XYZ file of N, CA, C and O in Angstrom:
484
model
N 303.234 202.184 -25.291
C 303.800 200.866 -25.092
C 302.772 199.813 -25.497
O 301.640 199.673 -25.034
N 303.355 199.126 -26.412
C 302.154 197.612 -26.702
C 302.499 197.001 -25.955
O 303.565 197.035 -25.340
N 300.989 195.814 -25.821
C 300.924 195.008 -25.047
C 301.458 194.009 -24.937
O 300.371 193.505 -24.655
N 302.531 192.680 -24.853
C 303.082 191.721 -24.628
C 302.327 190.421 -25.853
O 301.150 190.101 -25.688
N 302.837 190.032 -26.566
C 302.115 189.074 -27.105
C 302.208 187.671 -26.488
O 303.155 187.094 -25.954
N 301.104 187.344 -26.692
C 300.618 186.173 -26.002
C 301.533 184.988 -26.555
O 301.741 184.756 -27.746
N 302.110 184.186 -25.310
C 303.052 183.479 -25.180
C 302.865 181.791 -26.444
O 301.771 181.232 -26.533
N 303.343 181.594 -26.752
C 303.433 180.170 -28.079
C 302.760 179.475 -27.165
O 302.953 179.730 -25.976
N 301.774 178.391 -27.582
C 301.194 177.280 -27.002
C 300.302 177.443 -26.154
O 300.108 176.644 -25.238
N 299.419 178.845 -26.398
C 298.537 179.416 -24.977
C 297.117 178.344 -26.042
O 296.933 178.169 -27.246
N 296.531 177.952 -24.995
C 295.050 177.190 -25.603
C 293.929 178.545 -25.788
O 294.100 179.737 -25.531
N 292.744 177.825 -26.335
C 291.880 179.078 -26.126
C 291.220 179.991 -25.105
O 290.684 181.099 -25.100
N 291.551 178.860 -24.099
C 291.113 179.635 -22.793
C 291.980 180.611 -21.480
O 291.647 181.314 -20.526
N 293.360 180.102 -22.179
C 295.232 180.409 -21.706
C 295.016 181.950 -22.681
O 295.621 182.966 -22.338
N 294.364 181.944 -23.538
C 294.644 182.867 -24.957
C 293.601 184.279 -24.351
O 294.154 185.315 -23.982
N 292.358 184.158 -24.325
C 291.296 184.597 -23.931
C 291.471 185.354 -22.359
O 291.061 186.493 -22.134
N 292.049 184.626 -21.504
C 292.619 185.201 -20.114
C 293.545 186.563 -20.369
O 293.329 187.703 -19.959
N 295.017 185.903 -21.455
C 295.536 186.902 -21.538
C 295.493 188.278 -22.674
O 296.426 189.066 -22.832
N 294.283 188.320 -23.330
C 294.241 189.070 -23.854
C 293.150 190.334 -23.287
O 293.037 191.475 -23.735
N 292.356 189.638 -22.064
C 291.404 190.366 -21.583
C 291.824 191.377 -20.254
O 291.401 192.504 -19.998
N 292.700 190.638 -19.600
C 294.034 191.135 -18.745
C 294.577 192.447 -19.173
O 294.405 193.526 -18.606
N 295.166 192.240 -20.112
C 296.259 192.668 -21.305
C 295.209 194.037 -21.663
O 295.596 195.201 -21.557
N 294.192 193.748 -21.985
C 293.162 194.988 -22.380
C 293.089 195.898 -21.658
O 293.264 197.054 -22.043
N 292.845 195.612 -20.590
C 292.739 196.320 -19.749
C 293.748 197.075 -18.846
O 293.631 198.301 -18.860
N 294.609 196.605 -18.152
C 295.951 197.133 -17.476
C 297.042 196.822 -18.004
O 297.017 195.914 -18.835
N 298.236 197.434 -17.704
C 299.718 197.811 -17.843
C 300.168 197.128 -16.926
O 300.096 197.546 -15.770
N 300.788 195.807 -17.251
C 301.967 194.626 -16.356
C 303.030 195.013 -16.202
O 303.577 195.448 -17.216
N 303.756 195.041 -15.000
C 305.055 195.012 -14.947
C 305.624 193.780 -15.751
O 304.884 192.933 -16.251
N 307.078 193.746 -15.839
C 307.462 192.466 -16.317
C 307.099 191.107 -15.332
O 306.449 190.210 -15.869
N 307.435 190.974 -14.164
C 306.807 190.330 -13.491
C 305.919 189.782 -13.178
O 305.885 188.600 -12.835
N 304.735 190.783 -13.255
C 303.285 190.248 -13.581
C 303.038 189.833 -14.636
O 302.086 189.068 -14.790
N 303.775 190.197 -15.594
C 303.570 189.214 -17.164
C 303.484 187.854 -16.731
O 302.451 187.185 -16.685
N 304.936 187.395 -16.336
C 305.068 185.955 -15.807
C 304.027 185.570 -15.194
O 303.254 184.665 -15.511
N 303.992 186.426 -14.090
C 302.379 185.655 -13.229
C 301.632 185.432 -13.966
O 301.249 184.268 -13.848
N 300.949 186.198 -15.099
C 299.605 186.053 -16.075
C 299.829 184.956 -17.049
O 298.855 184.286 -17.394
N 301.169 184.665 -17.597
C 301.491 183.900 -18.563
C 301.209 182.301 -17.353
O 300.483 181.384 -17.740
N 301.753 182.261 -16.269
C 301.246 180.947 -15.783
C 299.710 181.206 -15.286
O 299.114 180.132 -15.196
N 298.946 182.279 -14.957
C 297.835 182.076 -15.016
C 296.706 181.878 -15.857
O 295.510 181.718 -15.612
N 297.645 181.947 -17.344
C 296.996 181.534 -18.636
C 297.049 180.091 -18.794
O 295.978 179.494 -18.904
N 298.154 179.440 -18.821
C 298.834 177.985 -18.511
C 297.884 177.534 -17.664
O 297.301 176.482 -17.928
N 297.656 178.085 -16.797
C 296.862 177.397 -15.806
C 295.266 177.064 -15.819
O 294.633 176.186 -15.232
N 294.828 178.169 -16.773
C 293.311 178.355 -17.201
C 293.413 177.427 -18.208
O 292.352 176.804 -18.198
N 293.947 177.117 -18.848
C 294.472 175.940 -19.948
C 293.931 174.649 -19.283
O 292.930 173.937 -19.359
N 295.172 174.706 -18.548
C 294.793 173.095 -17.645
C 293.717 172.935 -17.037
O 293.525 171.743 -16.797
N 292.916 173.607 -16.674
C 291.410 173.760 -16.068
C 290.386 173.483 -17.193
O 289.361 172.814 -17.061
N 290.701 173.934 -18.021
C 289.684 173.694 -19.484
C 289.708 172.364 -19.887
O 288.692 171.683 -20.026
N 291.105 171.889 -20.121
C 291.689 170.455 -20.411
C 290.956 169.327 -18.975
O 290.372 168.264 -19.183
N 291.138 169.770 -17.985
C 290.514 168.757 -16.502
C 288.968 168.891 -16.801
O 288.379 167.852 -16.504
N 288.094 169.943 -17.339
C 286.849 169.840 -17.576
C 286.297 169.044 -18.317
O 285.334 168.301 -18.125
N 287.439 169.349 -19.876
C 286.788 168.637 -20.620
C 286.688 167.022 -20.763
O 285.980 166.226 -21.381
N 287.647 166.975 -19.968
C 288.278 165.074 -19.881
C 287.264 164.871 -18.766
O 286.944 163.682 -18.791
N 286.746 165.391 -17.988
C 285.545 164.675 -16.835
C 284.403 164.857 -17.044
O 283.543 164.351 -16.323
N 284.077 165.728 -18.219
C 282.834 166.291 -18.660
C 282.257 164.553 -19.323
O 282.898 163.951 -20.184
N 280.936 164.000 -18.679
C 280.474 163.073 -19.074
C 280.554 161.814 -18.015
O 279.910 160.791 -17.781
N 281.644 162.443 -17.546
C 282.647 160.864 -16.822
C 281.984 160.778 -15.199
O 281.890 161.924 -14.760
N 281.505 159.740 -14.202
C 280.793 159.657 -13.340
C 281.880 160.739 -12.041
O 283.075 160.671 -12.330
N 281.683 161.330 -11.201
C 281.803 162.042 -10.419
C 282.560 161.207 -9.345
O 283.549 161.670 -8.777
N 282.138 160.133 -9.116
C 283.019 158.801 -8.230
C 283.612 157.267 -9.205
O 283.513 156.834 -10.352
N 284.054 156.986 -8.294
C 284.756 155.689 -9.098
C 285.191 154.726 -7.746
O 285.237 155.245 -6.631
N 285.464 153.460 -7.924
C 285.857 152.652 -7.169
C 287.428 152.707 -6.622
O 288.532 152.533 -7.139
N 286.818 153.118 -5.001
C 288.111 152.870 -4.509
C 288.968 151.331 -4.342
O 288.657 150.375 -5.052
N 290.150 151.242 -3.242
C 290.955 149.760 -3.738
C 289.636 148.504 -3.019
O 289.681 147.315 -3.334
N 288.699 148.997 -2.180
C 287.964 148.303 -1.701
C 286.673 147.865 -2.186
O 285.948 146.928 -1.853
N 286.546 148.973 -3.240
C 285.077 149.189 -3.694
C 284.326 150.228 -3.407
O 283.350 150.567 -4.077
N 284.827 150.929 -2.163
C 284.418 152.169 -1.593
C 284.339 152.974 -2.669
O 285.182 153.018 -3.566
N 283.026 153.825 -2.586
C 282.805 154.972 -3.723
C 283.754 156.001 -3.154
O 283.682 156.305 -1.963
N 284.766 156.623 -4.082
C 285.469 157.866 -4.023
C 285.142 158.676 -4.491
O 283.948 158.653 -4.790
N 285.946 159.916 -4.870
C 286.011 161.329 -5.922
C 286.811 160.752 -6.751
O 287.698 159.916 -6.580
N 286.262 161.479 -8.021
C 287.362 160.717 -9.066
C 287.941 161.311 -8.702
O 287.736 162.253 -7.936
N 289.663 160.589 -9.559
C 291.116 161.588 -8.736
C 291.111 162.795 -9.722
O 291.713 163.761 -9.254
N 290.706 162.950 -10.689
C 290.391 164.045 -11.743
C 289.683 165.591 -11.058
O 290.076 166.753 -10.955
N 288.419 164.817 -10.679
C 288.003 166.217 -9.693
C 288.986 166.632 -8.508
O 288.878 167.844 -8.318
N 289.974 165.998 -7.585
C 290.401 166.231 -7.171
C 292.126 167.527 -7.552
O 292.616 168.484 -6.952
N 292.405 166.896 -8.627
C 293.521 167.558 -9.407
C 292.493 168.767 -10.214
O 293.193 169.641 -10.723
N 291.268 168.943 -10.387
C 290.633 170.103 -10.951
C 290.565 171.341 -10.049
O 290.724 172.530 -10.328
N 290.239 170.629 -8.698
C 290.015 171.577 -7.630
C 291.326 172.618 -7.327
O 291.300 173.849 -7.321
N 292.379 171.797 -7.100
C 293.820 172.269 -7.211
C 294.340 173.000 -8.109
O 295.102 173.919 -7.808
N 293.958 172.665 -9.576
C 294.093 173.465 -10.540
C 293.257 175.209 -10.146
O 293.653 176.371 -10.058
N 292.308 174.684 -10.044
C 291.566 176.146 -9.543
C 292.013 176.504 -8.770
O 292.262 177.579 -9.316
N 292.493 176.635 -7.660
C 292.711 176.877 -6.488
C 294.234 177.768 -6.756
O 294.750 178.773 -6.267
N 294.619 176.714 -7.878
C 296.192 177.958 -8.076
C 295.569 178.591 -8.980
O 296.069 179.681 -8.702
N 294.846 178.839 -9.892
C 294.760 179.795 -10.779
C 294.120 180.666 -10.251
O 294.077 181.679 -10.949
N 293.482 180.753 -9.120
C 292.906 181.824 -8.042
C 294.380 182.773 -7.372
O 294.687 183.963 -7.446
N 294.961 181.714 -6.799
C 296.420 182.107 -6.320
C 296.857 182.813 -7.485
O 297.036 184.010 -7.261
N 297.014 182.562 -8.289
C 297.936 183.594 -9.144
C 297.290 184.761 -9.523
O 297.774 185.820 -9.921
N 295.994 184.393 -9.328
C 295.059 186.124 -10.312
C 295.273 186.901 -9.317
O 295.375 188.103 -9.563
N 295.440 186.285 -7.490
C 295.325 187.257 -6.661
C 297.055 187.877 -6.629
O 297.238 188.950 -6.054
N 297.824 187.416 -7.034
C 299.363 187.382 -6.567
C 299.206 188.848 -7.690
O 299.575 189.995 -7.438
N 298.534 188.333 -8.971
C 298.250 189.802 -9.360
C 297.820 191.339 -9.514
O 297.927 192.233 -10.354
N 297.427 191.202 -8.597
C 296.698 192.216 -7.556
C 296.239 193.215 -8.473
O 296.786 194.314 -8.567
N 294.517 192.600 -9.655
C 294.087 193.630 -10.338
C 293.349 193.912 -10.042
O 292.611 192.981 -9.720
N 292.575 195.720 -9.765
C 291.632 196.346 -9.191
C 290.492 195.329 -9.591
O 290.652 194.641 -10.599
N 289.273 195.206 -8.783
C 288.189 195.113 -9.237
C 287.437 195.949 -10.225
O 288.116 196.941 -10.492
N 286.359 195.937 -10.838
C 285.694 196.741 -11.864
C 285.123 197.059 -10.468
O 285.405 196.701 -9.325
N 284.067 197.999 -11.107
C 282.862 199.024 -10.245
C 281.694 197.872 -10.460
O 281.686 196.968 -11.296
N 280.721 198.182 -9.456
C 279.690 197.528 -9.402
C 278.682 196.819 -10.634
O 278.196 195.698 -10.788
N 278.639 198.605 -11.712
C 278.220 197.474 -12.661
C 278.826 197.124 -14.075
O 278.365 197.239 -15.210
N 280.476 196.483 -13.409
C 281.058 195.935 -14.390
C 281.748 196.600 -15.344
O 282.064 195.852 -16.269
N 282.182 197.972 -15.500
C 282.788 198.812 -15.923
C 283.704 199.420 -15.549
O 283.820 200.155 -14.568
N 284.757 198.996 -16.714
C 286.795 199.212 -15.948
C 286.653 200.315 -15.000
O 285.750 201.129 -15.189
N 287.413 200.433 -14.037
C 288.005 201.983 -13.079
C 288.983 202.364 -14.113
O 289.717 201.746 -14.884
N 288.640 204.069 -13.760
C 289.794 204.625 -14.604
C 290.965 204.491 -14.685
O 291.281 203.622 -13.872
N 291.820 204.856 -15.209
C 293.531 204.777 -14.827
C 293.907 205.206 -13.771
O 295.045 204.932 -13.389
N 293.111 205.949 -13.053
C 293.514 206.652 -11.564
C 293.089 206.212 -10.720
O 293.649 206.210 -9.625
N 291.699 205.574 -11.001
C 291.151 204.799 -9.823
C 291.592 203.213 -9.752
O 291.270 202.539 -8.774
N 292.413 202.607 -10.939
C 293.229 201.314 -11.004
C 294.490 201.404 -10.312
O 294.983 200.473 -9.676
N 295.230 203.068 -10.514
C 296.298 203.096 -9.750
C 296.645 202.954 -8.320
O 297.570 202.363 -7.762
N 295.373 203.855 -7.754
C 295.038 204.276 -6.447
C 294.913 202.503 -5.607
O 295.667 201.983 -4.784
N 293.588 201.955 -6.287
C 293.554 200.400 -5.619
C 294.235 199.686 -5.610
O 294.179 198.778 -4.780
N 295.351 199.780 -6.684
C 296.499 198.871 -6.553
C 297.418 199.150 -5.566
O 297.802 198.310 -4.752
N 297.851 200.492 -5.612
C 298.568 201.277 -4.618
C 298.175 200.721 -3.368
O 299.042 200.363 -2.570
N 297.033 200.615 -3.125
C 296.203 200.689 -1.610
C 296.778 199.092 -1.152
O 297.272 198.729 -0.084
N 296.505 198.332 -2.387
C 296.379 196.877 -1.842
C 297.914 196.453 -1.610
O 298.234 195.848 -0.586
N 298.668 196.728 -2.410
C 300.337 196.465 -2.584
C 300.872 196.588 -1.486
O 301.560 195.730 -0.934
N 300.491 198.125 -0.894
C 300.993 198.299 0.363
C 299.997 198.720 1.934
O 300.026 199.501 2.885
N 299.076 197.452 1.302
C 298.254 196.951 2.837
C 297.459 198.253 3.225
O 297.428 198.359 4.451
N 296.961 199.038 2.731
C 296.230 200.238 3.331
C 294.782 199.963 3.401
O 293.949 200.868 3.457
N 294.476 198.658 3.399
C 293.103 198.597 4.270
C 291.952 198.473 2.935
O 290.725 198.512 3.026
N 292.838 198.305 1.620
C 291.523 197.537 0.571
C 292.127 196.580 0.295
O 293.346 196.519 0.460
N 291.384 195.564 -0.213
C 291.770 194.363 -0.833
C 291.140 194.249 -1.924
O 290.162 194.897 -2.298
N 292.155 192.729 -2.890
C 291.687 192.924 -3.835
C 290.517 192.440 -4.136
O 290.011 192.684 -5.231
């Protein structure tokens, strides 16, 4: 079975997510979707970097009060779901030093985590 081609309009960093994913494990259809918005989503994180990259960290609130820009604030969120979705995907961890688990030992951890047997992901 080939792998799913990467969805029209993925950026380089939307592109790069899902092909490294994709390398490695076998998606249900479902989890496609999840990965395809967690590509979308690594997108928009790249795009919030690069637009604040340079730009002061605070800005004037309606008083003058130093704030967060509202940028870092919508970055944080951005991250925060693209965390949510990698976990909704529930892919084994690698081994300690960084080298895929086999097909049996990807099955087994997924197995474990899906149905709550005491690993996480």
């Amino acid at each position: 079975m080939t792998a799913p081609r990467a969805p029209k309009g993925l950026g380089k960093d939307g592109r790069q997510l899902w092909r490294s994913v994709l390398a490695t494990y076998r998606l249900r259809p479902d989890e496609v979707l999840l990965l395809e918005k967690a590509a979308r989503t690594a997108d928009d994180v790249a795009r919030l970097e690069a637009v604040l990259e340079g730009q002061p960290l605070t800005v004037s609130g309606s008083t003058g009060q130093p704030r967060a820009h509202p940028l870092l604030i919508e970055l944080r969120g951005m991250r925060a779901l693209l965390a949510q979705l990698l976990r909704q995907l529930h892919l084994p961890d690698a081994v300690s030093k960084g080298e895929p688990l086999t097909a049996s030992e990807q099955a087994r951890k997924a197995a474990l985590v899906r149905w709550d047997r005491g690993a996480t992901a």
